[in-house]
Amino acid sequence: MNADRHPLLQHLRSPPGPNQRPEVSFIVCTRDRATVLKSCIDSIRAACRTHPAFAAELVVVDNGSRDGTADYLARIATASDTALTAICEPRPGLAAARNAGMARARGRVLVFVDDDCRLDRDYLVDLERHYASGEKWLIRGGRVEIGDAGDLPFTINRCEKRKRLTRAVHPGGFVLGCNMTMHRDVAALIGPFDERFGAGGALRSAEDTDYLVRAMLAGMAVEYVPDMTIFHHHGRRDRGAIERLHRDYHFGNGALCLKHMRRAPWLLRHFYWATRAATRELFGGPRFDQELSLSHWPIVLMNLAGAAKFMALVLAGRPDRQERPAQETTEARAEAGAR
């Protein structure tokens, strides 16, 4: 693969020497949430103190905050017992911020954590155990629990069993972007996040799901493990907030389906199944989420709206500027498939 095609790829494939390279880089992206960010950083530091033999660094990306986040990070960076690098990424969007974080990360393993999450103290113990197996050509995500009992049970993953993603399961939510890990060589093969997707981007969400699909297309596994636990303090306690997020997720998923329609036509099956379930719902069939009483119909309608938005972006001449040339994609698939 020609790493010169993109500066981020060159960085990921040319890590610092072994004496300067930490084992893990935590990448946290934030915007105007200094209060919850402090709790997130404190939990990462606590996990690092619990397992100091597994050297870690923290890369915090300030995505244009105006609430004093930059001042807070400047104050704590020099006094932190975990190496902390604070960077500013003014371009809006979670995908752009994650790309900026990857471009500064030095670790062998990259861990993406949202700023409203807190790590379990044994997180690094679990992480080291999984990556000590020697299998690195996969994306691995861990357990996501509700952090506050008053928050509604959404954007969580409490499955008790280790499992791997198959085409029979929609990739959305299989591994959540707030607790997603990979070897830096995996990131070098897959490339940057698509900046059209994700919170703050034109397509609102699914930057993490797009990454999972691209990994599968490159011949890599996607794995969920029931440990590596984080606690999500998302703060959504009313149905209106959950319904908006439900719509945004499926807006992004509709764009994802159209983007990968040629190389991953199996995604269309999930749209068909959602449409069939929505039709059955009209005649008394079960809802998408019985506990929260969420309907299948926003999935169908927002999938269509997201696909239309993606097509409009393409027609307007806004392809993913991070998208890699066809030759690199072919080489990545061949390299991963040879493992």
CSV table of C-alpha atoms in Angstrom, one decimal:
chain,number,residue,atom,x,y,z
A,1,MET,CA,0.0,0.0,0.0
A,2,ASN,CA,1.3,3.5,-0.8
A,3,ALA,CA,1.1,5.3,2.5
A,4,ASP,CA,2.1,8.6,0.8
A,5,ARG,CA,-1.4,8.9,-0.6
A,6,HIS,CA,-2.6,10.3,2.7
A,7,PRO,CA,-0.7,11.9,5.6
A,8,LEU,CA,-2.7,10.0,8.1
A,9,LEU,CA,-1.9,6.7,6.6
A,10,GLN,CA,1.8,7.6,6.6
A,11,HIS,CA,1.6,8.4,10.3
A,12,LEU,CA,-0.1,5.2,11.2
A,13,ARG,CA,2.3,3.1,9.3
A,14,SER,CA,5.4,4.9,10.7
A,15,PRO,CA,5.0,4.8,14.5
A,16,PRO,CA,7.5,6.1,16.9
A,17,GLY,CA,10.3,3.8,18.0
A,18,PRO,CA,9.6,1.2,20.6
A,19,ASN,CA,11.1,3.3,23.4
A,20,GLN,CA,8.7,6.2,22.7
A,21,ARG,CA,5.6,4.3,21.7
A,22,PRO,CA,2.8,3.5,24.3
A,23,GLU,CA,0.9,0.3,24.1
A,24,VAL,CA,-2.5,2.1,23.8
A,25,SER,CA,-3.8,5.5,22.7
A,26,PHE,CA,-7.1,6.6,24.1
A,27,ILE,CA,-8.7,9.1,21.6
A,28,VAL,CA,-11.5,11.3,23.1
A,29,CYS,CA,-13.3,13.9,20.9
A,30,THR,CA,-15.2,16.6,22.6
A,31,ARG,CA,-17.2,19.8,21.9
A,32,ASP,CA,-18.6,22.1,24.6
A,33,ARG,CA,-18.9,19.4,27.3
A,34,ALA,CA,-16.1,20.3,29.7
A,35,THR,CA,-18.0,19.0,32.7
A,36,VAL,CA,-18.5,15.5,31.5
A,37,LEU,CA,-15.1,15.5,29.8
A,38,LYS,CA,-13.4,15.8,33.2
A,39,SER,CA,-15.1,12.7,34.5
A,40,CYS,CA,-14.2,10.8,31.3
A,41,ILE,CA,-10.5,11.8,31.6
A,42,ASP,CA,-10.5,11.0,35.4
A,43,SER,CA,-11.8,7.5,34.6
A,44,ILE,CA,-9.1,6.9,31.9
A,45,ARG,CA,-6.4,8.0,34.4
A,46,ALA,CA,-7.8,5.6,37.0
A,47,ALA,CA,-7.8,2.7,34.6
A,48,CYS,CA,-4.2,3.6,33.7
A,49,ARG,CA,-3.1,3.6,37.4
A,50,THR,CA,-4.8,0.3,37.9
A,51,HIS,CA,-2.6,-1.3,35.2
A,52,PRO,CA,0.5,0.9,34.8
A,53,ALA,CA,2.5,-1.9,33.1
A,54,PHE,CA,0.4,-1.4,30.0
A,55,ALA,CA,1.6,2.0,29.0
A,56,ALA,CA,-1.0,4.4,27.7
A,57,GLU,CA,-1.5,7.9,26.4
A,58,LEU,CA,-4.5,10.1,26.1
A,59,VAL,CA,-5.2,12.2,23.0
A,60,VAL,CA,-8.1,14.7,23.4
A,61,VAL,CA,-9.5,16.5,20.3
A,62,ASP,CA,-11.3,19.7,21.0
A,63,ASN,CA,-13.7,20.1,18.1
A,64,GLY,CA,-14.2,23.8,18.3
A,65,SER,CA,-15.4,24.2,21.9
A,66,ARG,CA,-16.4,27.6,23.4
A,67,ASP,CA,-17.0,26.6,27.0
A,68,GLY,CA,-13.4,26.7,28.4
A,69,THR,CA,-12.5,23.2,27.3
A,70,ALA,CA,-9.2,24.3,25.8
A,71,ASP,CA,-8.2,26.1,29.0
A,72,TYR,CA,-9.1,23.1,31.1
A,73,LEU,CA,-7.0,20.8,28.9
A,74,ALA,CA,-4.0,23.2,29.0
A,75,ARG,CA,-4.2,23.2,32.8
A,76,ILE,CA,-4.2,19.5,33.3
A,77,ALA,CA,-1.9,18.4,30.5
A,78,THR,CA,1.4,19.1,32.2
A,79,ALA,CA,0.3,17.7,35.6
A,80,SER,CA,-1.4,14.5,34.2
A,81,ASP,CA,0.1,11.2,35.4
A,82,THR,CA,-1.0,9.8,32.0
A,83,ALA,CA,0.6,11.4,29.0
A,84,LEU,CA,-2.0,13.8,27.6
A,85,THR,CA,-1.9,15.5,24.2
A,86,ALA,CA,-4.6,18.1,23.6
A,87,ILE,CA,-5.2,19.2,20.0
A,88,CYS,CA,-7.7,21.5,18.3
A,89,GLU,CA,-9.6,20.4,15.2
A,90,PRO,CA,-11.8,23.4,14.0
A,91,ARG,CA,-13.4,21.5,11.2
A,92,PRO,CA,-16.8,20.4,12.6
A,93,GLY,CA,-17.9,16.8,12.9
A,94,LEU,CA,-17.0,13.8,14.9
A,95,ALA,CA,-15.4,12.0,12.0
A,96,ALA,CA,-13.0,14.9,11.3
A,97,ALA,CA,-12.1,15.0,15.0
A,98,ARG,CA,-11.4,11.3,15.1
A,99,ASN,CA,-9.2,11.6,12.1
A,100,ALA,CA,-7.3,14.4,13.9
A,101,GLY,CA,-6.9,12.2,16.9
A,102,MET,CA,-5.6,9.2,14.9
A,103,ALA,CA,-3.1,11.6,13.2
A,104,ARG,CA,-1.5,12.2,16.6
A,105,ALA,CA,-1.9,8.8,18.3
A,106,ARG,CA,1.3,6.9,18.9
A,107,GLY,CA,0.0,3.7,20.5
A,108,ARG,CA,0.0,0.2,19.1
A,109,VAL,CA,-3.7,-0.1,19.9
A,110,LEU,CA,-6.2,2.8,19.3
A,111,VAL,CA,-9.2,3.1,21.6
A,112,PHE,CA,-12.0,5.5,20.8
A,113,VAL,CA,-14.0,6.7,23.8
A,114,ASP,CA,-16.8,9.3,23.8
A,115,ASP,CA,-16.5,12.2,26.2
A,116,ASP,CA,-19.7,11.3,28.1
A,117,CYS,CA,-18.3,7.8,29.0
A,118,ARG,CA,-16.4,6.5,31.9
A,119,LEU,CA,-14.1,3.5,31.9
A,120,ASP,CA,-14.3,0.6,34.2
A,121,ARG,CA,-11.1,0.4,36.3
A,122,ASP,CA,-10.1,-2.9,34.8
A,123,TYR,CA,-10.5,-1.8,31.2
A,124,LEU,CA,-6.8,-2.0,30.4
A,125,VAL,CA,-6.5,-5.4,32.0
A,126,ASP,CA,-9.3,-6.7,29.6
A,127,LEU,CA,-7.8,-4.8,26.6
A,128,GLU,CA,-4.4,-6.2,27.1
A,129,ARG,CA,-5.7,-9.8,27.5
A,130,HIS,CA,-7.6,-9.6,24.2
A,131,TYR,CA,-4.8,-8.1,22.2
A,132,ALA,CA,-2.2,-10.5,23.7
A,133,SER,CA,-3.8,-13.3,21.7
A,134,GLY,CA,-1.8,-12.1,18.7
A,135,GLU,CA,-4.9,-11.6,16.5
A,136,LYS,CA,-4.8,-8.0,15.4
A,137,TRP,CA,-6.6,-7.9,12.1
A,138,LEU,CA,-10.0,-7.0,13.5
A,139,ILE,CA,-12.0,-4.2,15.1
A,140,ARG,CA,-13.0,-5.0,18.6
A,141,GLY,CA,-15.6,-3.3,20.8
A,142,GLY,CA,-16.6,-3.8,24.4
A,143,ARG,CA,-19.6,-3.7,26.7
A,144,VAL,CA,-21.5,-0.4,27.1
A,145,GLU,CA,-23.6,0.0,30.2
A,146,ILE,CA,-25.9,2.9,31.3
A,147,GLY,CA,-23.9,5.2,33.5
A,148,ASP,CA,-26.8,6.8,35.2
A,149,ALA,CA,-29.9,4.9,36.2
A,150,GLY,CA,-32.0,8.0,35.3
A,151,ASP,CA,-31.0,7.9,31.6
A,152,LEU,CA,-33.1,5.9,29.2
A,153,PRO,CA,-31.6,2.6,28.1
A,154,PHE,CA,-30.4,3.6,24.6
A,155,THR,CA,-26.9,3.5,23.0
A,156,ILE,CA,-25.9,0.6,25.2
A,157,ASN,CA,-24.7,-2.9,24.5
A,158,ARG,CA,-25.0,-5.4,27.4
A,159,CYS,CA,-24.7,-8.7,25.5
A,160,GLU,CA,-23.1,-11.4,27.8
A,161,LYS,CA,-21.5,-13.4,24.9
A,162,ARG,CA,-18.5,-12.8,22.7
A,163,LYS,CA,-19.6,-12.7,19.1
A,164,ARG,CA,-18.5,-11.7,15.6
A,165,LEU,CA,-20.4,-9.7,13.1
A,166,THR,CA,-22.0,-11.5,10.1
A,167,ARG,CA,-23.9,-10.2,7.1
A,168,ALA,CA,-27.1,-11.5,8.7
A,169,VAL,CA,-26.8,-8.8,11.4
A,170,HIS,CA,-27.0,-5.1,10.7
A,171,PRO,CA,-23.6,-3.5,11.6
A,172,GLY,CA,-25.2,-0.5,13.3
A,173,GLY,CA,-24.7,-0.8,17.0
A,174,PHE,CA,-22.9,-4.1,16.9
A,175,VAL,CA,-19.8,-2.3,18.1
A,176,LEU,CA,-20.5,1.2,19.4
A,177,GLY,CA,-18.2,4.0,18.4
A,178,CYS,CA,-18.0,5.1,22.1
A,179,ASN,CA,-16.1,1.9,22.9
A,180,MET,CA,-14.3,0.8,19.7
A,181,THR,CA,-10.7,-0.4,19.5
A,182,MET,CA,-8.3,-1.5,16.8
A,183,HIS,CA,-4.6,-2.1,16.1
A,184,ARG,CA,-3.0,0.9,14.4
A,185,ASP,CA,-2.2,-1.4,11.4
A,186,VAL,CA,-5.9,-2.0,11.0
A,187,ALA,CA,-6.5,1.8,10.9
A,188,ALA,CA,-3.7,2.1,8.4
A,189,LEU,CA,-5.4,-0.5,6.1
A,190,ILE,CA,-8.9,0.9,6.4
A,191,GLY,CA,-7.9,4.6,6.3
A,192,PRO,CA,-9.6,7.7,7.8
A,193,PHE,CA,-13.2,8.0,8.8
A,194,ASP,CA,-15.6,9.3,6.1
A,195,GLU,CA,-16.1,12.9,7.2
A,196,ARG,CA,-19.6,13.1,5.6
A,197,PHE,CA,-20.8,10.8,8.3
A,198,GLY,CA,-21.0,11.2,12.1
A,199,ALA,CA,-22.4,13.8,14.5
A,200,GLY,CA,-21.8,17.3,13.2
A,201,GLY,CA,-21.5,16.0,9.6
A,202,ALA,CA,-23.9,16.2,6.7
A,203,LEU,CA,-25.1,12.6,7.4
A,204,ARG,CA,-25.5,13.0,11.2
A,205,SER,CA,-24.3,9.6,12.3
A,206,ALA,CA,-22.9,6.2,11.2
A,207,GLU,CA,-19.2,7.1,10.9
A,208,ASP,CA,-18.4,4.1,13.1
A,209,THR,CA,-20.8,1.8,11.3
A,210,ASP,CA,-19.2,2.8,8.0
A,211,TYR,CA,-15.8,1.9,9.4
A,212,LEU,CA,-17.1,-1.5,10.4
A,213,VAL,CA,-18.4,-2.1,6.9
A,214,ARG,CA,-15.2,-1.1,5.3
A,215,ALA,CA,-13.3,-3.4,7.6
A,216,MET,CA,-15.5,-6.3,6.6
A,217,LEU,CA,-15.0,-5.4,2.9
A,218,ALA,CA,-11.3,-5.5,3.5
A,219,GLY,CA,-11.6,-9.1,4.9
A,220,MET,CA,-11.3,-8.2,8.6
A,221,ALA,CA,-13.5,-9.5,11.5
A,222,VAL,CA,-15.6,-7.3,13.7
A,223,GLU,CA,-15.8,-8.6,17.3
A,224,TYR,CA,-17.8,-7.7,20.4
A,225,VAL,CA,-16.5,-8.8,23.8
A,226,PRO,CA,-18.6,-8.7,27.0
A,227,ASP,CA,-15.9,-7.0,29.1
A,228,MET,CA,-13.7,-4.0,28.2
A,229,THR,CA,-16.6,-2.1,29.9
A,230,ILE,CA,-17.5,1.6,29.7
A,231,PHE,CA,-20.4,3.4,31.4
A,232,HIS,CA,-22.3,5.8,29.1
A,233,HIS,CA,-23.6,8.9,30.8
A,234,HIS,CA,-25.6,10.1,27.7
A,235,GLY,CA,-28.0,12.2,29.7
A,236,ARG,CA,-31.1,11.5,27.6
A,237,ARG,CA,-34.1,11.2,29.9
A,238,ASP,CA,-37.1,12.1,27.7
A,239,ARG,CA,-38.6,10.3,24.7
A,240,GLY,CA,-38.1,13.3,22.4
A,241,ALA,CA,-34.3,13.1,22.7
A,242,ILE,CA,-34.3,9.3,22.2
A,243,GLU,CA,-36.6,9.6,19.1
A,244,ARG,CA,-34.4,12.3,17.6
A,245,LEU,CA,-31.3,10.1,18.0
A,246,HIS,CA,-33.2,7.1,16.7
A,247,ARG,CA,-34.0,9.1,13.5
A,248,ASP,CA,-30.4,10.4,13.2
A,249,TYR,CA,-29.0,6.9,13.4
A,250,HIS,CA,-31.1,5.6,10.6
A,251,PHE,CA,-30.6,8.7,8.5
A,252,GLY,CA,-26.9,7.8,8.5
A,253,ASN,CA,-27.6,4.1,8.0
A,254,GLY,CA,-29.6,5.0,4.8
A,255,ALA,CA,-26.7,6.9,3.4
A,256,LEU,CA,-24.4,4.0,4.4
A,257,CYS,CA,-26.6,1.6,2.4
A,258,LEU,CA,-26.4,3.6,-0.7
A,259,LYS,CA,-22.6,4.3,-0.4
A,260,HIS,CA,-21.9,0.5,-0.2
A,261,MET,CA,-24.7,-0.7,-2.4
A,262,ARG,CA,-22.4,-2.1,-5.1
A,263,ARG,CA,-19.8,-3.8,-2.8
A,264,ALA,CA,-22.1,-4.7,0.1
A,265,PRO,CA,-25.5,-5.3,-1.4
A,266,TRP,CA,-26.4,-7.4,1.7
A,267,LEU,CA,-27.1,-4.1,3.5
A,268,LEU,CA,-30.2,-3.8,1.3
A,269,ARG,CA,-31.6,-6.9,2.9
A,270,HIS,CA,-31.8,-5.1,6.2
A,271,PHE,CA,-33.8,-2.2,4.6
A,272,TYR,CA,-36.2,-4.8,3.2
A,273,TRP,CA,-36.5,-6.5,6.6
A,274,ALA,CA,-37.2,-3.1,8.3
A,275,THR,CA,-39.8,-2.3,5.7
A,276,ARG,CA,-41.5,-5.7,6.2
A,277,ALA,CA,-41.4,-5.2,10.0
A,278,ALA,CA,-42.9,-1.7,9.7
A,279,THR,CA,-45.7,-3.0,7.6
A,280,ARG,CA,-46.5,-5.8,10.1
A,281,GLU,CA,-46.4,-3.1,12.9
A,282,LEU,CA,-49.5,-1.5,11.2
A,283,PHE,CA,-51.4,-4.7,11.8
A,284,GLY,CA,-50.3,-5.2,15.4
A,285,GLY,CA,-46.8,-6.5,14.9
A,286,PRO,CA,-44.0,-5.8,17.4
A,287,ARG,CA,-42.3,-2.5,17.5
A,288,PHE,CA,-38.5,-2.1,16.9
A,289,ASP,CA,-37.9,-1.5,20.6
A,290,GLN,CA,-40.6,-2.7,22.9
A,291,GLU,CA,-39.1,-1.2,26.1
A,292,LEU,CA,-38.8,2.3,24.6
A,293,SER,CA,-41.8,1.8,22.2
A,294,LEU,CA,-39.7,2.9,19.2
A,295,SER,CA,-41.3,2.2,15.8
A,296,HIS,CA,-39.9,0.6,12.7
A,297,TRP,CA,-41.3,3.4,10.6
A,298,PRO,CA,-38.6,6.0,11.4
A,299,ILE,CA,-36.1,3.5,10.3
A,300,VAL,CA,-37.7,3.1,6.9
A,301,LEU,CA,-38.4,6.8,6.3
A,302,MET,CA,-35.0,8.0,7.6
A,303,ASN,CA,-33.1,5.4,5.6
A,304,LEU,CA,-34.8,6.8,2.5
A,305,ALA,CA,-34.0,10.4,3.5
A,306,GLY,CA,-30.4,9.5,4.3
A,307,ALA,CA,-29.9,7.8,1.0
A,308,ALA,CA,-31.3,10.8,-0.8
A,309,LYS,CA,-29.0,13.1,1.1
A,310,PHE,CA,-26.0,10.9,0.2
A,311,MET,CA,-26.9,11.1,-3.4
A,312,ALA,CA,-27.3,14.9,-3.2
A,313,LEU,CA,-23.8,15.1,-1.7
A,314,VAL,CA,-22.4,13.0,-4.5
A,315,LEU,CA,-24.1,15.0,-7.2
A,316,ALA,CA,-22.9,18.2,-5.6
A,317,GLY,CA,-19.4,17.0,-5.9
A,318,ARG,CA,-18.7,16.2,-2.3
A,319,PRO,CA,-17.2,12.7,-2.3
A,320,ASP,CA,-15.4,11.6,0.8
A,321,ARG,CA,-12.1,13.5,0.6
A,322,GLN,CA,-10.6,10.8,2.9
A,323,GLU,CA,-11.7,8.0,0.6
A,324,ARG,CA,-8.8,5.9,-0.7
A,325,PRO,CA,-8.1,5.0,-4.3
A,326,ALA,CA,-9.4,1.8,-5.6
A,327,GLN,CA,-5.9,0.4,-5.9
A,328,GLU,CA,-5.3,0.9,-2.2
A,329,THR,CA,-8.7,-0.7,-1.3
A,330,THR,CA,-7.8,-3.8,-3.3
A,331,GLU,CA,-4.4,-4.0,-1.7
A,332,ALA,CA,-5.9,-3.7,1.7
A,333,ARG,CA,-8.4,-6.5,1.1
A,334,ALA,CA,-5.6,-8.7,-0.3
A,335,GLU,CA,-3.3,-8.0,2.7
A,336,ALA,CA,-6.0,-8.7,5.3
A,337,GLY,CA,-7.2,-11.8,3.5
A,338,ALA,CA,-3.7,-13.2,3.6
A,339,ARG,CA,-3.6,-13.3,7.4
